[in-house]
CSV table of C-alpha atoms and ligand atoms in Angstrom, one decimal:
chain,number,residue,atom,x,y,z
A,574,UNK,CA,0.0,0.0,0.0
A,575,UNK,CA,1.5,3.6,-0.8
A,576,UNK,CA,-0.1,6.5,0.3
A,577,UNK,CA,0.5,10.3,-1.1
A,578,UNK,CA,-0.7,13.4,-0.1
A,579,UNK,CA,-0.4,17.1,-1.4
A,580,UNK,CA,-1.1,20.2,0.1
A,581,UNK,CA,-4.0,23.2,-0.6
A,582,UNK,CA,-3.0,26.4,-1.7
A,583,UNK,CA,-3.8,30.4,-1.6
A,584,UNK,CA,-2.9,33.2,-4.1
A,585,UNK,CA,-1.2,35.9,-2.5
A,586,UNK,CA,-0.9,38.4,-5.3
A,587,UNK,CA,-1.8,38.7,-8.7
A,588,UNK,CA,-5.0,36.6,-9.7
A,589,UNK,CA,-6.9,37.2,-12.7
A,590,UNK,CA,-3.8,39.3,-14.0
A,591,UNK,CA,-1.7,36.0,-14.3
A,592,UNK,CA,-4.3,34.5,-16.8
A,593,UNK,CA,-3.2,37.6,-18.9
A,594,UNK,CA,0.5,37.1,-18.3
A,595,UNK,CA,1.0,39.0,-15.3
A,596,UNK,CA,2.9,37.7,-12.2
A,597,UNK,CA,1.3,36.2,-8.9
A,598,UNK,CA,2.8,34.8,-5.8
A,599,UNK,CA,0.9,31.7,-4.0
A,600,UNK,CA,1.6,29.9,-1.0
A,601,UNK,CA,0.9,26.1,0.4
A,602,UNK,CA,-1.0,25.5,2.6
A,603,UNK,CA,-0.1,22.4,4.4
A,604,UNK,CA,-2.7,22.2,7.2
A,605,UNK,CA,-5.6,20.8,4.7
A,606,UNK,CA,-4.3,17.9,2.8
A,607,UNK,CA,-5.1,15.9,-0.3
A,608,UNK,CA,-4.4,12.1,-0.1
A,609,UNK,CA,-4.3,9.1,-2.1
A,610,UNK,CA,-3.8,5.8,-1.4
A,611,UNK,CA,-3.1,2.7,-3.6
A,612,UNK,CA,-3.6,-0.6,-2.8
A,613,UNK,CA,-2.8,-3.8,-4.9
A,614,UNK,CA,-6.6,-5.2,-6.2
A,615,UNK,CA,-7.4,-9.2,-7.1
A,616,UNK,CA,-5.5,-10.0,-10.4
A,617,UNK,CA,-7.7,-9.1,-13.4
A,618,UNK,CA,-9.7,-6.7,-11.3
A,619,UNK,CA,-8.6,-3.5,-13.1
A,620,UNK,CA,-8.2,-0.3,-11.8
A,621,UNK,CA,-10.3,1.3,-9.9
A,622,UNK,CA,-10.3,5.4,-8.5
A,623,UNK,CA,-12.6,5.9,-6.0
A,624,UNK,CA,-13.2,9.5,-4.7
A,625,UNK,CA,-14.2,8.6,-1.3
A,626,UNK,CA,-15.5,12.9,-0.1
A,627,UNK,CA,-17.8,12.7,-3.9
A,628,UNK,CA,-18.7,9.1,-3.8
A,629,UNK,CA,-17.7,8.6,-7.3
A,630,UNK,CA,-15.9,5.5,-8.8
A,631,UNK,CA,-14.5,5.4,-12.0
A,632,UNK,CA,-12.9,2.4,-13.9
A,633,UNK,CA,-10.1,3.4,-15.7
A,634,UNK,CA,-10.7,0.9,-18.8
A,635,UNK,CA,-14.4,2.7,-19.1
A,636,UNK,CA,-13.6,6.5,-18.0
A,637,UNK,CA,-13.9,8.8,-20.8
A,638,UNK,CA,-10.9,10.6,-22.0
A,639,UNK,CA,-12.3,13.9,-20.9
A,640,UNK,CA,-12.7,12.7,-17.6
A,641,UNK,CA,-9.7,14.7,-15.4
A,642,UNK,CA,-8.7,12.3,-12.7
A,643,UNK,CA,-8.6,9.6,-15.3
A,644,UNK,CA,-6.5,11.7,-17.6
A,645,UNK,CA,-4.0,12.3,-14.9
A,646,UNK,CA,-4.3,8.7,-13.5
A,647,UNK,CA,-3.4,7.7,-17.4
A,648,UNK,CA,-0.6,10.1,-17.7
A,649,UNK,CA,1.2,9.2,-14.6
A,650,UNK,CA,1.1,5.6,-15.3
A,651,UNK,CA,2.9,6.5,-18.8
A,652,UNK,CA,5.4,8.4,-16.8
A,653,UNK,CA,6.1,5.5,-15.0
A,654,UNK,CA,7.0,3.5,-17.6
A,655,UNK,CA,3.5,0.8,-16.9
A,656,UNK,CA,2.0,0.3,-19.9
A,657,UNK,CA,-0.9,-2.3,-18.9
A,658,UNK,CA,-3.5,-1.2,-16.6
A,659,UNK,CA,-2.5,-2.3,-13.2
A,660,UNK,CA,-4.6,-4.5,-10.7
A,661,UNK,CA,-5.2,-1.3,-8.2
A,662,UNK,CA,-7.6,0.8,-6.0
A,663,UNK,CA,-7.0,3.7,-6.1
A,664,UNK,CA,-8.8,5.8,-3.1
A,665,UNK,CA,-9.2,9.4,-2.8
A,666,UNK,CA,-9.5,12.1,-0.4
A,667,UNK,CA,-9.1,15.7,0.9
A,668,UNK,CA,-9.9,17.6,3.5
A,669,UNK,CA,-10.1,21.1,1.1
A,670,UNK,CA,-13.0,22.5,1.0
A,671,UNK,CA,-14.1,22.1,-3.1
A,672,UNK,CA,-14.3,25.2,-5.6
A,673,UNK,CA,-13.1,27.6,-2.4
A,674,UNK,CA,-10.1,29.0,-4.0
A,675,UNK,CA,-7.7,26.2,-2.1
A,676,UNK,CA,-6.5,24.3,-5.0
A,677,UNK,CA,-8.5,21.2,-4.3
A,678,UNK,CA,-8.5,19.9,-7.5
A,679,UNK,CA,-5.1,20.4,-8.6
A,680,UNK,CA,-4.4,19.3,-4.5
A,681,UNK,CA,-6.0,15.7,-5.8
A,682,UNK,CA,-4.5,15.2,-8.8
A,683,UNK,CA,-1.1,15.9,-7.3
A,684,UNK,CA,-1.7,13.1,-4.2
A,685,UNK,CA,-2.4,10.9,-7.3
A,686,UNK,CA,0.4,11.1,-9.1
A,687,UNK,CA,2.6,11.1,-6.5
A,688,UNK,CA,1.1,7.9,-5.2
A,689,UNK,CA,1.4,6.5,-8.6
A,690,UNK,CA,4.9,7.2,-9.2
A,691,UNK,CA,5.9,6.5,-5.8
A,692,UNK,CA,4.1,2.9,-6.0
A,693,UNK,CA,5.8,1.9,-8.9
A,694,UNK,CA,8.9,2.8,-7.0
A,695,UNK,CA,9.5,5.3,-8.9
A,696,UNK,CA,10.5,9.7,-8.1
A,697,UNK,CA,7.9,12.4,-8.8
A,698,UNK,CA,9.6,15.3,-9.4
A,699,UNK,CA,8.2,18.7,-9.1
A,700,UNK,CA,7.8,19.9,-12.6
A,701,UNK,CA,6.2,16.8,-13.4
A,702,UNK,CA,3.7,16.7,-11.1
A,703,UNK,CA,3.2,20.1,-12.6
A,704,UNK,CA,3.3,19.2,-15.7
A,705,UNK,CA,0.6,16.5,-15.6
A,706,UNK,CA,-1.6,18.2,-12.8
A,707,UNK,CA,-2.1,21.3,-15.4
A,708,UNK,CA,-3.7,18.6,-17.5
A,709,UNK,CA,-6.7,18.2,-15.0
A,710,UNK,CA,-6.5,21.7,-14.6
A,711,UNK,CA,-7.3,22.1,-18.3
A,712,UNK,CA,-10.4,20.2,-18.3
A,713,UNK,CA,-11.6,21.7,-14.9
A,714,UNK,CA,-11.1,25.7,-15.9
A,715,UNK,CA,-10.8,26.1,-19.3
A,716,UNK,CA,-7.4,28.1,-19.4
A,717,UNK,CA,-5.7,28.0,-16.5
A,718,UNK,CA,-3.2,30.0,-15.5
A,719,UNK,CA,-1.1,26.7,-14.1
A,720,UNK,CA,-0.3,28.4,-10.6
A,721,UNK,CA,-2.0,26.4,-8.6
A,722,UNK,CA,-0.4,23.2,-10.2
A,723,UNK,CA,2.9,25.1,-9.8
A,724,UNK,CA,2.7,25.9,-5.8
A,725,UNK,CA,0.9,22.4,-4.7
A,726,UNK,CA,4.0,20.7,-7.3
A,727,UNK,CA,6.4,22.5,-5.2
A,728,UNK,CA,4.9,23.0,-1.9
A,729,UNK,CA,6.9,26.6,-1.3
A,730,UNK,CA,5.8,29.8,-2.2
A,731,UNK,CA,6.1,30.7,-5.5
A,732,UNK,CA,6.7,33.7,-7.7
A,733,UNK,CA,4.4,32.4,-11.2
A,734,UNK,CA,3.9,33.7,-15.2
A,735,UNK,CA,2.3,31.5,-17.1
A,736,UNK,CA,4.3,29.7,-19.4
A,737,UNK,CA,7.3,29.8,-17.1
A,738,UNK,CA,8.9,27.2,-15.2
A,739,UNK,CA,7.6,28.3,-11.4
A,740,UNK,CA,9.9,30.2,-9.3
A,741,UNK,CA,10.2,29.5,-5.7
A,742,UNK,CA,10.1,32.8,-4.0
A,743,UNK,CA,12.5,33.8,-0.8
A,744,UNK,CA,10.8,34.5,2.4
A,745,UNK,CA,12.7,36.8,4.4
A,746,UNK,CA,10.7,36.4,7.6
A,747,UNK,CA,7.7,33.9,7.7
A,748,UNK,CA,4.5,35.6,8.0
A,749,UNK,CA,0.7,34.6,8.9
A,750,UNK,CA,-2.0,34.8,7.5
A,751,UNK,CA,-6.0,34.1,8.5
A,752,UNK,CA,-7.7,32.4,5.7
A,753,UNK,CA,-11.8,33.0,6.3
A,754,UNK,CA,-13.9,30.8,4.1
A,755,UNK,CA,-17.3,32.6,2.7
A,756,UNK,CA,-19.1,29.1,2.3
A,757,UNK,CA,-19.7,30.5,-1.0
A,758,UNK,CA,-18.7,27.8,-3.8
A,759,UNK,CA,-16.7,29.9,-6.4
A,760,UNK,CA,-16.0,27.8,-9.6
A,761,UNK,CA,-12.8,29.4,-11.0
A,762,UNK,CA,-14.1,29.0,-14.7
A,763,UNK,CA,-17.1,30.9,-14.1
A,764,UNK,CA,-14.8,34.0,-12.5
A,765,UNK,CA,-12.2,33.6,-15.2
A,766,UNK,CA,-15.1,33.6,-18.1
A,767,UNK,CA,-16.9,36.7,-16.3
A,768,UNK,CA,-13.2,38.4,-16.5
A,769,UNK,CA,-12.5,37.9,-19.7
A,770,UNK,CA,-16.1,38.8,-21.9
A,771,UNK,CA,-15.2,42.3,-19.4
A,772,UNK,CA,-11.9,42.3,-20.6
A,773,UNK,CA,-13.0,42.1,-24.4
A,774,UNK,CA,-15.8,44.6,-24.1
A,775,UNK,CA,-12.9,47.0,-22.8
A,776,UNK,CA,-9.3,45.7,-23.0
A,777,UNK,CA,-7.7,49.2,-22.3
A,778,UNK,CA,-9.5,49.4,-19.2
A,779,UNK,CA,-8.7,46.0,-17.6
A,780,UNK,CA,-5.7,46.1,-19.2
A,781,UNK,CA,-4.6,49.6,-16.6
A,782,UNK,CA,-6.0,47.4,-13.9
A,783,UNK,CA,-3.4,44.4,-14.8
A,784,UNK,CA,-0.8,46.8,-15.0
A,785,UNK,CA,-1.8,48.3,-11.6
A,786,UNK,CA,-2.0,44.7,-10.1
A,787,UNK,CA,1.5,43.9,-11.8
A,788,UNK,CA,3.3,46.7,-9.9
A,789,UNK,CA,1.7,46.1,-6.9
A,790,UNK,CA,2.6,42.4,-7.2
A,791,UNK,CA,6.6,43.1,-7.4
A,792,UNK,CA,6.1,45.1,-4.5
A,793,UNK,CA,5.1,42.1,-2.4
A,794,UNK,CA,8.0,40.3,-3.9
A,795,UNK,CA,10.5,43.1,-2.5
A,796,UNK,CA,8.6,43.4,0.9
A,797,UNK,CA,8.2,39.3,1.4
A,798,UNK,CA,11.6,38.8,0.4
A,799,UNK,CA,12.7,41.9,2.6
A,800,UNK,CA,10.4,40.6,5.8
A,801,UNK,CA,9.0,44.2,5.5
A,802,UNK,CA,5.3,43.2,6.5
A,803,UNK,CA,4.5,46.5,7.0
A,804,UNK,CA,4.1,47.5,3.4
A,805,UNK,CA,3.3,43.7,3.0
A,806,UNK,CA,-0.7,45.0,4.4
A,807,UNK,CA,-1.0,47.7,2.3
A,808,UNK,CA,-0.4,45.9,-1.1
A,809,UNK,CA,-3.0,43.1,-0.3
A,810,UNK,CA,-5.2,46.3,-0.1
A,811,UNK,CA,-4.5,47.9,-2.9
A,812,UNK,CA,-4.6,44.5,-4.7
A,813,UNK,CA,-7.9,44.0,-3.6
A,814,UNK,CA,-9.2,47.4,-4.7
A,815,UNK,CA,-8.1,46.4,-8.1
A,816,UNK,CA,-10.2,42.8,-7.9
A,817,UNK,CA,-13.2,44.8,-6.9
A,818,UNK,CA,-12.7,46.8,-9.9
A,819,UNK,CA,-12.4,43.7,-12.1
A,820,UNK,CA,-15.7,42.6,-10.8
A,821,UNK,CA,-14.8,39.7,-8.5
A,822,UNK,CA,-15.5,40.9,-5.4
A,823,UNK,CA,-18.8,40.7,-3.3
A,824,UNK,CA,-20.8,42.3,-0.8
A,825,UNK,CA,-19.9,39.0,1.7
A,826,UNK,CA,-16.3,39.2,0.7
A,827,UNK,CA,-16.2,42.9,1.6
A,828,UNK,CA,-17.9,42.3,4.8
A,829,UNK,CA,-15.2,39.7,5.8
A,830,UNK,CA,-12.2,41.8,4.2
A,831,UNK,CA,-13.8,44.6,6.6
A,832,UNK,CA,-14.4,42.5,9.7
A,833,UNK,CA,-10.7,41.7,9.4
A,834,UNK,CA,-9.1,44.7,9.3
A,835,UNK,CA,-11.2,46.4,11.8
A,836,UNK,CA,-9.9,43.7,14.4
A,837,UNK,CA,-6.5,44.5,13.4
A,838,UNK,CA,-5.5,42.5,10.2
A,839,UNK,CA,-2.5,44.5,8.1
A,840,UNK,CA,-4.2,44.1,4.8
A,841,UNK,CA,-7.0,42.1,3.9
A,842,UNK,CA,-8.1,40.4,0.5
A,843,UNK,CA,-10.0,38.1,-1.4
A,844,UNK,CA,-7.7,35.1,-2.4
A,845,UNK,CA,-8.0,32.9,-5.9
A,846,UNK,CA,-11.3,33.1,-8.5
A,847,UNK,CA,-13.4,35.4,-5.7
A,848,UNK,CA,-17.6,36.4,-5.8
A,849,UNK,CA,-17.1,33.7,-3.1
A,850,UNK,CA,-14.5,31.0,-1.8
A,851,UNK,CA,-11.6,33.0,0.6
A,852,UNK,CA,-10.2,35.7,2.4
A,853,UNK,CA,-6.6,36.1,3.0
A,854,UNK,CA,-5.8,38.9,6.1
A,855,UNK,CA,-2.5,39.3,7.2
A,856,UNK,CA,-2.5,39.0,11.2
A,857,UNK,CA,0.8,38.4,13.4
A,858,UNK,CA,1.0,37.1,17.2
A,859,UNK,CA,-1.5,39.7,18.8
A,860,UNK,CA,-3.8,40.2,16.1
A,861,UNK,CA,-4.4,36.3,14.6
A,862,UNK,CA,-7.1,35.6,17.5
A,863,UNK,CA,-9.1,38.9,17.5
A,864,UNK,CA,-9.0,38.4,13.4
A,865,UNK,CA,-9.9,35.2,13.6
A,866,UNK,CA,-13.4,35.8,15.9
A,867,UNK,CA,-14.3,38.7,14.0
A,868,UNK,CA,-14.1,36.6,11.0
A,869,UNK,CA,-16.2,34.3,12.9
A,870,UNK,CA,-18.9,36.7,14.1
A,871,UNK,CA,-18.6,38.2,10.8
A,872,UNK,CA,-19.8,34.8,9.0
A,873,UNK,CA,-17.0,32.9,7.9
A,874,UNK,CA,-17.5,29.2,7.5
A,875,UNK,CA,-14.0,28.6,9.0
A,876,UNK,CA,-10.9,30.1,9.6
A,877,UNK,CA,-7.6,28.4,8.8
A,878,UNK,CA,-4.2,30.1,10.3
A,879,UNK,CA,-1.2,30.0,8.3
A,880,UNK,CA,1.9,30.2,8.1
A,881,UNK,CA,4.3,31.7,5.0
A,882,UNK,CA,7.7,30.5,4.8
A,883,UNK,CA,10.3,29.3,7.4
A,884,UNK,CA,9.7,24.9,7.8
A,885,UNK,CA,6.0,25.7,7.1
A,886,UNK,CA,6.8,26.1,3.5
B,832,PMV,O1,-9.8,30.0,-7.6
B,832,PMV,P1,-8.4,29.5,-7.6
B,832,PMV,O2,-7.7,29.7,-6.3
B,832,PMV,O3,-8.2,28.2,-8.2
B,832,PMV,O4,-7.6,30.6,-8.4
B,832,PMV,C1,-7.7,30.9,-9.7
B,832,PMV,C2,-6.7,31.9,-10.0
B,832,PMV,C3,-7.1,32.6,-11.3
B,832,PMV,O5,-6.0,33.6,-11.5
B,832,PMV,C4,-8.4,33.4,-11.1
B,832,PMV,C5,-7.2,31.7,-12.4
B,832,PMV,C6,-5.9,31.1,-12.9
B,832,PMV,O6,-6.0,30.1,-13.7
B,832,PMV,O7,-4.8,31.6,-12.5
């Protein structure tokens, strides 16, 4: 039996703008897991996934091609050099919340095909498990950007342009952060696709907004890099300004953003797709608790507390 697991995720910086090119930091975030566990089945028996948190199973010599898990399941036993289907179960499961902005799809595929490779004996590095995560990514957003492949591959923070090899990004100081879920689903594909028909009905417009985003995102790269967390706030607020202005706010994301920086948060903003999923707000020692219960009182779902580089990734 070999068991994998792979972390969630937040975006830091940059969202929206990095489908367009633009950079964006992300961060694990190790204390909700992915997992997959592969057992040996009864010879002839086939392969089996089975997604334990949806209920679904799915044969791999039946699933369709379009069919994401499969896909990656397929590619990872090509990687590993097995050419027949194996005699397997494969079981799944996470403990990230779905279509929240925490990378739990990309988290799953990741668990698989580390499990995979690592069953057949075999290493998974990170830029594959990129490489073939992106895949799933693909069939569950459309065009992904590939950062959340990138950061759950590597498990570090990361400095991201599409098209890029990921860049793991120095932390001068590790920081915290509360992460307040709205208990709004947010599928990214819908945010992306409301993003981009704006962006086509007025490209110079959104286009000043990416730029915006793109100067304020090198700033958090100097100030993360340089522990400065005092200008570290700021930028998440100014960054979220410019996500209201692309649309993907909402009235309960404001109220939590609000509730956060009222109990003493350094900068507060909406984390991934947005109009629902998380809030990031950036609290240290005396302000993670007071953040955390106005978070609470103000109708967050939960409230995970993190922690940005140093062993914690
Ligand atoms: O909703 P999430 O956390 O998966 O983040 C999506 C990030 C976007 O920039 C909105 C889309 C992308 O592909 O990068």
């Amino acid at each position: 039996m070999t068991t994998s697991t792979a972390s969630g995720k937040i975006i830091l910086f940059g969202e929206h703008a990095v489908v367009y090119g633009r950079p964006a930091i992300a961060a694990p975030v190790t204390q909700v897991r992915a997992t997959a566990t592969v057992t040996e089945a009864a010879r002839g028996s086939g392969c089996l996934l089975a997604a334990q948190d949806t209920g679904e199973e799915v044969r791999l010599s039946t699933a369709s091609p379009a069919h994401p898990l499969a896909l990656v399941l397929r590619l990872a036993l090509a990687e590993a050099g097995i050419n027949r289907e194996p005699d397997w179960r494969i079981v799944l499961r996470s403990e990230i919340p779905m279509a929240s902005g925490l990378g739990s799809g990309a988290a799953v595929s990741a668990a698989l095909v580390r499990a995979v490779l690592a069953h057949a004996g075999q290493p998974a590095s990170p830029e594959m498990v990129s490489r073939l995560v992106y895949r799933s990514e693909e069939i569950y957003h459309g065009t992904p950007s590939g950062i959340d492949n990138a950061v759950i591959a590597y498990e570090r923070p990361v400095w991201f342009v599409k098209g890029r090899p990921a860049e793991t990004l120095p932390v001068g100081r590790p920081f915290h952060l509360a992460i307040a879920d709205s208990g709004i689903p947010s599928p990214t594909k819908e945010s992306v696709d409301h993003v981009r028909r704006a962006w086509q009905a007025d490209p110079a417009t959104y286009e000043a907004i990416f730029h915006r985003i793109t100067d304020i995102v090198h700033g958090a790269r100097r100030a993360i890099r340089d522990g400065r967390y005092a200008v570290l706030g700021p930028l998440m607020d100014a960054n979220q300004q410019r996500l209201q202005a692309l649309g993907v706010s909402s009235p309960v994301l404001e109220r939590l953003i609000e509730a956060a920086r009222g109990a003493g948060a350094g900068g507060a903003k909406l984390s991934g797709g947005g109009r629902g999923g998380n809030i990031i707000a950036l609290v240290d020692g005396e302000s993670a608790q007071p953040v955390q219960a106005a978070l609470l009182a103000a109708g967050a779902k939960r409230v995970i507390l993190t922690q940005v580089g140093g062993e914690h990734g």
